[in-house]
CSV table of C-alpha atoms and ligand atoms in Angstrom, one decimal:
chain,number,residue,atom,x,y,z
A,159,MET,CA,111.6,59.1,86.2
A,160,GLU,CA,109.8,62.4,85.4
A,161,ASN,CA,107.1,62.4,82.8
A,162,ALA,CA,108.3,64.2,79.8
A,163,LYS,CA,105.0,65.9,79.4
A,164,GLU,CA,105.2,67.5,83.0
A,165,LEU,CA,109.0,68.5,82.3
A,166,ILE,CA,107.7,70.5,79.1
A,167,ASP,CA,104.8,72.0,81.0
A,168,THR,CA,106.7,73.1,84.4
A,169,ALA,CA,109.5,74.5,82.3
A,170,SER,CA,107.3,76.3,79.5
A,171,ARG,CA,105.7,77.9,82.9
A,172,GLU,CA,108.9,79.3,84.3
A,173,ILE,CA,110.3,80.3,80.9
A,174,ALA,CA,107.1,82.4,80.5
A,175,ALA,CA,107.5,83.7,83.7
A,176,ALA,CA,111.5,84.7,83.4
A,177,THR,CA,111.6,88.7,83.2
A,178,SER,CA,115.2,89.2,82.8
A,179,PRO,CA,118.0,87.3,81.1
A,180,GLU,CA,119.4,86.4,84.3
A,181,GLY,CA,116.1,84.6,85.3
A,182,LEU,CA,116.0,82.7,82.0
A,183,GLU,CA,119.3,81.3,82.3
A,184,GLU,CA,118.3,80.0,85.9
A,185,VAL,CA,115.6,78.1,84.4
A,186,ARG,CA,117.9,76.7,81.6
A,187,VAL,CA,120.2,75.4,84.0
A,188,LYS,CA,117.4,73.7,86.0
A,189,TYR,CA,116.5,71.6,83.1
A,190,LEU,CA,119.3,71.4,80.8
A,191,GLY,CA,122.3,72.2,83.2
A,192,ARG,CA,124.5,69.2,84.0
A,193,ARG,CA,122.4,68.3,87.3
A,194,GLY,CA,119.2,69.6,85.2
A,195,SER,CA,116.2,67.6,85.6
A,196,LEU,CA,116.3,66.7,81.6
A,197,THR,CA,119.9,65.5,81.7
A,198,LEU,CA,119.3,63.4,84.9
A,199,ALA,CA,116.3,61.9,83.1
A,200,MET,CA,118.0,61.1,79.9
A,201,ARG,CA,120.9,59.8,82.0
A,202,GLU,CA,118.4,57.2,83.7
A,203,LEU,CA,117.6,55.7,80.2
A,204,GLY,CA,120.3,53.4,80.4
A,205,GLY,CA,118.6,51.4,83.3
A,206,LEU,CA,115.5,50.8,81.3
A,207,ASN,CA,114.6,47.7,78.9
A,208,PRO,CA,115.5,48.5,75.1
A,209,GLU,CA,111.8,48.9,74.1
A,210,ALA,CA,110.9,51.4,76.9
A,211,ARG,CA,114.2,53.3,76.6
A,212,ARG,CA,113.5,53.8,72.7
A,213,ARG,CA,110.1,55.4,73.8
A,214,ALA,CA,111.2,57.4,76.6
A,215,GLY,CA,114.3,58.5,74.7
A,216,ALA,CA,112.1,59.8,71.7
A,217,GLU,CA,110.1,61.8,74.5
A,218,LEU,CA,112.7,63.0,76.4
A,219,ASN,CA,114.5,64.4,72.9
A,220,ALA,CA,111.2,66.1,71.7
A,221,ALA,CA,110.8,67.3,75.4
A,222,LYS,CA,114.5,69.0,75.0
A,223,ASP,CA,113.7,70.4,71.3
A,224,GLN,CA,110.7,72.1,72.9
A,225,ILE,CA,112.3,73.4,75.7
A,226,VAL,CA,115.4,74.6,73.7
A,227,ALA,CA,113.1,76.7,71.6
A,228,ALA,CA,111.1,78.0,74.0
A,229,LEU,CA,114.0,79.5,75.8
A,230,ALA,CA,115.3,80.7,72.4
A,231,GLU,CA,112.0,82.5,71.9
A,232,ALA,CA,112.1,83.8,75.5
A,233,ALA,CA,115.8,85.1,75.1
A,234,SER,CA,114.9,87.2,72.0
A,235,ARG,CA,111.7,88.7,73.6
A,236,LEU,CA,113.6,89.9,76.9
A,237,GLY,CA,116.2,91.3,74.3
A,238,ARG,CA,113.7,93.5,72.7
A,239,ALA,CA,112.1,94.6,75.9
A,240,ALA,CA,115.9,95.5,77.4
A,241,LEU,CA,116.4,97.2,74.3
A,242,GLU,CA,113.1,99.1,74.2
A,243,GLN,CA,113.9,99.8,78.3
A,244,ARG,CA,117.1,101.3,77.3
A,245,LEU,CA,115.7,103.5,74.4
A,246,VAL,CA,113.3,105.2,76.5
A,247,ALA,CA,115.9,105.4,79.9
A,248,GLU,CA,119.0,106.5,77.6
A,249,ARG,CA,116.7,108.8,75.3
A,250,ALA,CA,119.0,111.7,74.5
A,251,ASP,CA,117.3,115.2,74.7
A,252,VAL,CA,118.7,117.2,71.6
A,253,THR,CA,117.1,120.3,72.4
A,254,LEU,CA,118.7,120.5,75.9
A,255,PRO,CA,121.8,123.3,76.2
A,256,ILE,CA,125.3,121.6,75.3
A,257,PRO,CA,127.9,121.5,78.4
A,258,PHE,CA,129.9,124.7,78.0
A,259,ALA,CA,133.5,123.9,76.4
A,260,THR,CA,135.8,124.6,79.2
A,261,GLU,CA,138.8,122.5,78.1
A,262,GLY,CA,140.0,124.3,74.7
A,263,ARG,CA,141.4,128.1,74.4
A,264,VAL,CA,141.1,130.6,71.9
A,265,HIS,CA,144.9,131.9,71.0
A,266,PRO,CA,145.4,135.4,71.7
A,267,ILE,CA,146.2,136.0,68.3
A,268,SER,CA,143.0,134.8,67.2
A,269,GLN,CA,141.0,136.5,69.8
A,270,THR,CA,143.0,139.9,69.2
A,271,ILE,CA,141.9,139.7,65.5
A,272,ASP,CA,138.5,138.7,66.2
A,273,GLU,CA,138.2,141.8,68.5
A,274,ILE,CA,139.8,144.0,65.9
A,275,VAL,CA,137.6,142.7,63.0
A,276,ALA,CA,134.4,143.6,65.3
A,277,ILE,CA,135.3,147.0,66.0
A,278,PHE,CA,135.9,147.7,62.0
A,279,GLY,CA,133.1,145.4,61.1
A,280,GLU,CA,131.0,147.7,63.0
A,281,MET,CA,132.1,150.5,60.9
A,282,GLY,CA,131.6,149.0,57.6
A,283,LEU,CA,134.6,147.0,56.8
A,284,VAL,CA,134.6,143.3,55.6
A,285,VAL,CA,137.3,140.7,55.9
A,286,ALA,CA,139.6,139.9,52.8
A,287,GLU,CA,142.0,137.1,52.7
A,288,GLY,CA,144.9,136.0,50.4
A,289,PRO,CA,147.9,134.4,49.6
A,290,HIS,CA,150.6,134.0,51.7
A,291,ILE,CA,152.9,133.3,48.8
A,292,GLU,CA,152.8,136.2,46.7
A,293,GLU,CA,153.9,137.5,43.4
A,294,ASP,CA,156.9,140.6,43.6
A,295,PHE,CA,154.3,142.8,41.9
A,296,TYR,CA,151.4,142.4,44.6
A,297,ASN,CA,153.7,142.4,47.5
A,298,PHE,CA,156.2,145.3,46.2
A,299,THR,CA,155.8,146.7,42.9
A,300,ALA,CA,152.1,147.7,43.0
A,301,LEU,CA,152.7,149.5,46.2
A,302,ASN,CA,155.2,151.9,45.0
A,303,ILE,CA,158.1,150.0,46.1
A,304,PRO,CA,160.2,149.8,42.9
A,305,PRO,CA,163.0,147.1,42.3
A,306,GLU,CA,166.0,149.2,44.0
A,307,HIS,CA,164.1,150.8,46.4
A,308,PRO,CA,165.7,150.4,50.0
A,309,ALA,CA,162.3,149.1,51.4
A,310,ARG,CA,163.0,145.9,49.8
A,311,GLN,CA,166.1,145.1,51.8
A,312,GLU,CA,164.5,146.7,55.0
A,313,HIS,CA,161.8,144.4,54.8
A,314,ASP,CA,164.2,141.4,54.8
A,315,THR,CA,162.0,139.3,52.1
A,316,PHE,CA,162.0,135.6,52.1
A,317,TYR,CA,162.4,134.7,48.2
A,318,LEU,CA,161.4,131.4,47.1
A,319,PRO,CA,164.0,129.9,44.6
A,320,GLU,CA,163.9,131.9,41.3
A,321,ARG,CA,161.7,130.1,38.3
A,322,ALA,CA,162.8,129.6,34.8
A,323,ASP,CA,161.4,133.1,33.6
A,324,GLY,CA,164.0,134.4,35.9
A,325,THR,CA,161.2,135.7,38.7
A,326,ARG,CA,161.1,134.8,42.2
A,327,LEU,CA,157.9,134.7,44.4
A,328,VAL,CA,158.0,136.0,48.0
A,329,LEU,CA,156.5,135.2,51.3
A,330,ARG,CA,154.5,138.3,51.9
A,331,THR,CA,156.0,140.8,54.2
A,332,HIS,CA,152.8,142.7,55.0
A,333,THR,CA,149.2,142.2,54.1
A,334,SER,CA,149.0,144.8,51.3
A,335,PRO,CA,149.0,142.7,48.4
A,336,VAL,CA,145.4,141.4,49.5
A,337,GLN,CA,144.4,145.1,49.2
A,338,ILE,CA,146.4,145.4,45.6
A,339,ARG,CA,144.6,142.2,44.6
A,340,THR,CA,140.9,143.7,45.7
A,341,MET,CA,141.5,147.1,44.0
A,342,LEU,CA,142.6,145.2,41.0
A,343,ALA,CA,139.2,142.9,41.0
A,344,GLN,CA,136.5,145.8,42.0
A,345,GLN,CA,135.9,149.3,41.8
A,346,PRO,CA,135.7,151.5,44.7
A,347,PRO,CA,133.8,151.9,47.0
A,348,ILE,CA,136.3,149.6,48.7
A,349,ARG,CA,135.8,149.2,52.5
A,350,ILE,CA,137.9,146.1,53.8
A,351,ILE,CA,139.9,144.8,56.8
A,352,VAL,CA,142.8,142.5,56.1
A,353,PRO,CA,144.1,140.0,59.0
A,354,GLY,CA,146.7,137.4,58.4
A,355,ARG,CA,150.0,135.8,58.3
A,356,THR,CA,153.3,137.8,57.4
A,357,PHE,CA,156.7,136.9,57.0
A,358,ARG,CA,160.2,138.7,57.8
A,359,CYS,CA,163.7,137.1,57.7
A,360,ASP,CA,164.2,138.5,61.5
A,361,HIS,CA,164.7,136.4,64.2
A,362,ASP,CA,165.3,137.8,67.8
A,363,ALA,CA,163.6,138.6,71.4
A,364,THR,CA,161.1,141.1,69.6
A,365,HIS,CA,161.0,139.4,66.0
A,366,SER,CA,159.8,136.4,64.7
A,367,PRO,CA,160.0,135.1,61.1
A,368,MET,CA,156.1,134.7,60.9
A,369,PHE,CA,153.8,136.8,62.4
A,370,HIS,CA,150.4,138.7,62.1
A,371,GLN,CA,149.4,142.0,60.6
A,372,VAL,CA,146.2,143.6,60.0
A,373,GLU,CA,145.8,146.4,57.4
A,374,GLY,CA,142.8,148.3,56.3
A,375,LEU,CA,141.6,149.9,53.2
A,376,VAL,CA,138.9,152.4,52.5
A,377,ILE,CA,137.9,154.3,49.2
A,378,ASP,CA,135.7,156.5,47.9
A,379,ARG,CA,134.9,159.5,46.0
A,380,THR,CA,135.3,161.7,48.8
A,381,THR,CA,137.3,159.6,51.6
A,382,HIS,CA,139.7,162.0,53.2
A,383,MET,CA,142.1,162.4,56.2
A,384,GLY,CA,139.1,163.2,58.4
A,385,HIS,CA,137.8,159.9,58.2
A,386,LEU,CA,141.3,158.2,58.4
A,387,LYS,CA,141.6,160.2,61.9
A,388,GLY,CA,138.0,159.5,63.2
A,389,CYS,CA,138.0,155.9,62.3
A,390,LEU,CA,141.4,155.3,64.1
A,391,ILE,CA,140.6,157.2,66.9
A,392,GLU,CA,137.6,155.3,67.5
A,393,PHE,CA,139.3,152.2,66.9
A,394,CYS,CA,142.3,152.9,69.4
A,395,ARG,CA,139.4,154.0,72.2
A,396,ALA,CA,137.2,150.7,71.6
A,397,PHE,CA,140.1,148.3,71.2
A,398,PHE,CA,141.5,149.5,74.6
A,399,GLY,CA,138.5,150.0,76.2
A,400,ILE,CA,139.4,153.7,77.1
A,401,ASP,CA,136.6,156.3,76.1
A,402,ASP,CA,139.2,159.2,76.7
A,403,LEU,CA,142.2,157.4,75.6
A,404,PRO,CA,144.5,160.2,73.9
A,405,VAL,CA,145.5,159.4,70.2
A,406,ARG,CA,147.8,161.6,68.5
A,407,PHE,CA,148.8,161.8,64.5
A,408,ARG,CA,152.6,162.1,63.8
A,409,PRO,CA,153.8,162.7,60.3
A,410,SER,CA,155.9,159.9,58.6
A,411,TYR,CA,156.7,158.4,55.8
A,412,PHE,CA,155.7,155.2,53.9
A,413,PRO,CA,156.1,154.5,49.8
A,414,PHE,CA,152.4,153.5,49.4
A,415,THR,CA,150.9,156.6,51.2
A,416,GLU,CA,151.0,160.2,51.0
A,417,PRO,CA,150.6,161.7,53.4
A,418,SER,CA,151.9,159.3,55.6
A,419,ALA,CA,151.3,159.4,59.8
A,420,GLU,CA,152.1,157.1,62.7
A,421,VAL,CA,149.3,156.7,65.4
A,422,ASP,CA,150.4,157.2,69.0
A,423,ILE,CA,148.2,156.3,72.1
A,424,GLY,CA,148.5,158.0,75.5
A,425,CYS,CA,150.6,156.2,78.3
A,426,SER,CA,152.5,156.3,81.3
A,427,ARG,CA,155.7,154.6,82.1
A,428,LYS,CA,156.4,154.6,85.9
A,429,ASP,CA,159.6,152.8,87.2
A,430,GLY,CA,159.8,150.5,84.0
A,431,ARG,CA,155.9,149.7,84.3
A,432,LEU,CA,153.9,150.7,81.0
A,433,GLU,CA,149.9,151.8,81.5
A,434,ILE,CA,147.8,152.7,78.7
A,435,GLY,CA,145.8,155.8,79.1
A,436,ALA,CA,146.2,159.3,79.8
A,437,GLY,CA,149.8,159.8,81.1
A,438,GLY,CA,151.5,162.3,79.3
A,439,ASP,CA,153.9,159.4,77.6
A,440,TRP,CA,153.3,158.2,74.0
A,441,LEU,CA,153.3,154.6,72.5
A,442,GLU,CA,153.1,154.3,68.6
A,443,ILE,CA,150.8,151.4,67.6
A,444,LEU,CA,149.5,151.9,64.0
A,445,GLY,CA,151.1,153.2,60.7
A,446,SER,CA,148.6,155.0,58.3
A,447,GLY,CA,148.2,157.2,55.4
A,448,MET,CA,146.2,158.5,52.3
A,449,VAL,CA,146.8,156.0,49.2
A,450,HIS,CA,149.3,157.1,47.1
A,451,PRO,CA,148.0,158.3,44.1
A,452,LYS,CA,150.4,155.9,42.3
A,453,VAL,CA,149.0,152.8,44.1
A,454,LEU,CA,145.5,153.8,42.6
A,455,ALA,CA,146.8,154.1,39.2
A,456,ASN,CA,148.6,150.8,39.3
A,457,CYS,CA,145.3,149.2,40.5
A,458,GLY,CA,143.4,150.6,37.6
A,459,ILE,CA,141.6,153.1,40.0
A,460,ASP,CA,141.4,156.9,38.7
A,461,PRO,CA,143.0,159.1,41.3
A,462,SER,CA,141.4,161.7,40.1
A,463,GLU,CA,138.0,160.3,41.0
A,464,TYR,CA,138.9,158.2,44.1
A,465,GLN,CA,141.0,158.9,47.0
A,466,GLY,CA,141.3,156.6,50.3
A,467,PHE,CA,143.2,155.7,53.4
A,468,ALA,CA,144.9,152.8,54.6
A,469,PHE,CA,146.6,151.6,57.8
A,470,GLY,CA,148.3,148.6,59.4
A,471,MET,CA,149.4,147.2,62.5
A,472,GLY,CA,151.2,144.1,64.1
A,473,ILE,CA,148.9,142.0,65.9
A,474,GLU,CA,151.3,140.4,68.2
A,475,ARG,CA,152.4,143.6,69.7
A,476,VAL,CA,148.8,145.4,70.3
A,477,ALA,CA,147.8,141.6,72.0
A,478,MET,CA,151.0,141.8,74.1
A,479,LEU,CA,150.0,145.4,75.3
A,480,LYS,CA,146.2,144.8,75.8
A,481,TYR,CA,146.6,141.7,77.6
A,482,GLY,CA,150.2,141.9,79.3
A,483,ILE,CA,152.1,139.3,77.5
A,484,PRO,CA,155.3,139.5,78.2
A,485,ASP,CA,157.0,137.5,75.8
A,486,LEU,CA,156.7,137.4,71.9
A,487,ARG,CA,158.5,134.3,71.6
A,488,ALA,CA,155.8,132.2,73.9
A,489,PHE,CA,152.9,132.9,71.2
A,490,TYR,CA,154.3,130.4,68.9
A,491,ASP,CA,155.4,127.7,71.3
A,492,SER,CA,151.9,125.9,71.6
A,493,ASP,CA,152.8,125.4,75.6
A,494,LEU,CA,149.3,124.3,77.1
A,495,ARG,CA,150.2,126.0,80.2
A,496,TRP,CA,150.6,129.3,78.4
A,497,LEU,CA,147.4,128.7,76.7
A,498,ARG,CA,145.3,127.9,79.7
A,499,HIS,CA,146.8,131.3,81.2
A,500,TYR,CA,146.6,133.7,78.3
A,501,GLY,CA,144.0,131.9,76.1
A,502,PHE,CA,140.2,132.9,75.8
A,503,LEU,CA,137.2,130.7,76.5
A,504,PRO,CA,135.3,129.7,73.0
A,505,LEU,CA,131.9,131.3,72.1
A,506,ASP,CA,133.1,134.3,74.2
A,507,ILE,CA,132.9,136.1,70.6
A,508,PRO,CA,134.1,139.7,70.7
A,509,SER,CA,130.8,142.2,70.2
A,510,LEU,CA,130.0,146.0,70.6
A,511,VAL,CA,126.7,145.3,71.4
A,512,ARG,CA,126.9,144.6,74.9
A,513,GLY,CA,128.9,147.7,75.6
A,514,PRO,CA,132.7,149.1,75.0
A,515,LEU,CA,134.8,146.3,73.8
A,516,SER,CA,137.4,145.2,76.5
A,517,GLY,CA,137.8,142.0,74.6
A,518,GLY,CA,136.8,138.7,75.9
A,519,THR,CA,136.9,136.4,79.3
A,520,PRO,CA,140.6,135.7,80.0
A,521,ALA,CA,140.2,131.9,81.0
B,277,2NL,C1,152.3,149.6,59.9
B,277,2NL,C2,152.3,150.3,58.7
B,277,2NL,C3,150.7,150.6,56.7
B,277,2NL,C4,149.3,150.6,54.9
B,277,2NL,C5,150.2,149.9,56.0
B,277,2NL,C6,148.5,150.2,52.5
B,277,2NL,C7,148.1,149.2,51.7
B,277,2NL,C8,147.8,149.7,50.3
B,277,2NL,C9,147.9,150.8,50.0
B,277,2NL,C10,148.4,152.0,51.0
B,277,2NL,CL1,147.3,148.4,49.1
B,277,2NL,N1,148.7,151.7,52.3
B,277,2NL,N2,148.8,150.1,54.0
B,277,2NL,C11,149.7,152.2,54.8
B,277,2NL,C12,150.1,152.5,55.9
B,277,2NL,C13,150.7,151.9,56.9
B,277,2NL,O1,151.5,150.0,57.7
B,277,2NL,O2,153.1,149.9,60.6
B,277,2NL,N3,152.3,148.4,59.7
B,277,2NL,C14,152.7,147.3,60.6
């Protein structure tokens, strides 16, 4: 039988020399495993006389306790070393550039809103937003659309159930109530651009009950039709990225502007194909006008002191024209194949700084 002291010495040396958890396990098996030398020595105790058995048994038990303690101490040392090694090897350098996100796409509606906001932002307009559920006053009355005006029917309004006082809330039919709220809240100068969702009870191949509009409002003491024309010509050319794009103002009518003008851009139509640019033909893309004095007065702005212009356009329509998107309904299907095709890469933020704004990078 091996001497217990010898067993402790050799086992301790081997435990101290172990450099990995696997090496340490080999040492454990060598001494404490089913055929380990300490285990075998204990088995041999049975052949000794009672006196010798008691003495040798006590020594071997003490040796076993020491080896088990040394193994535990070594296991924790190796664990710490392994952790430190991992911390060094797997250290994250938070200053490295992030991998470019290639999975998500910016929806063409979001991209188009960002582009429009970038262009008017450059001219000094700031974004304003407001509620989708509106009071009749902000959506119609303040805009010079009285209760029996046909425009209220034309607008195919979604009404909420009548309230106890007999009034009904509406889903806003345009973003104009945001401009009304802004005028009621602050005196001019006002320069705002208002993108957002709008709702009309209309659903076919070219109309969705929910769609997007952007409207603009500029009011100051001397704001005039020349400013309206300059801003909107500049917008059309920047948005479509065509420096000499023909732009025409055609007299029109809106209850909330006087005079009113629709804005057409040059295009050509050859065997059913529409192309934007000088081509002898015209395509309507914007409505505009000088804010009606009654609308200013309804909002607490003195029309003898201030005047301004306003405009509005449909986002889906200009997005379809700019990016060649053929079907309106696909905008709201959330079809990933469509989004991968027509969507834009994130972080590709529209800016005029890099030159004429022709939009982001199609994915
Ligand atoms: C269109 C035409 C337009 C406005 C919107 C407006 C708002 C206020 C006062 C006066 Cl608070 N006008 N908005 C003016 C002219 C045209 O939109 O075709 N939109 C899709």
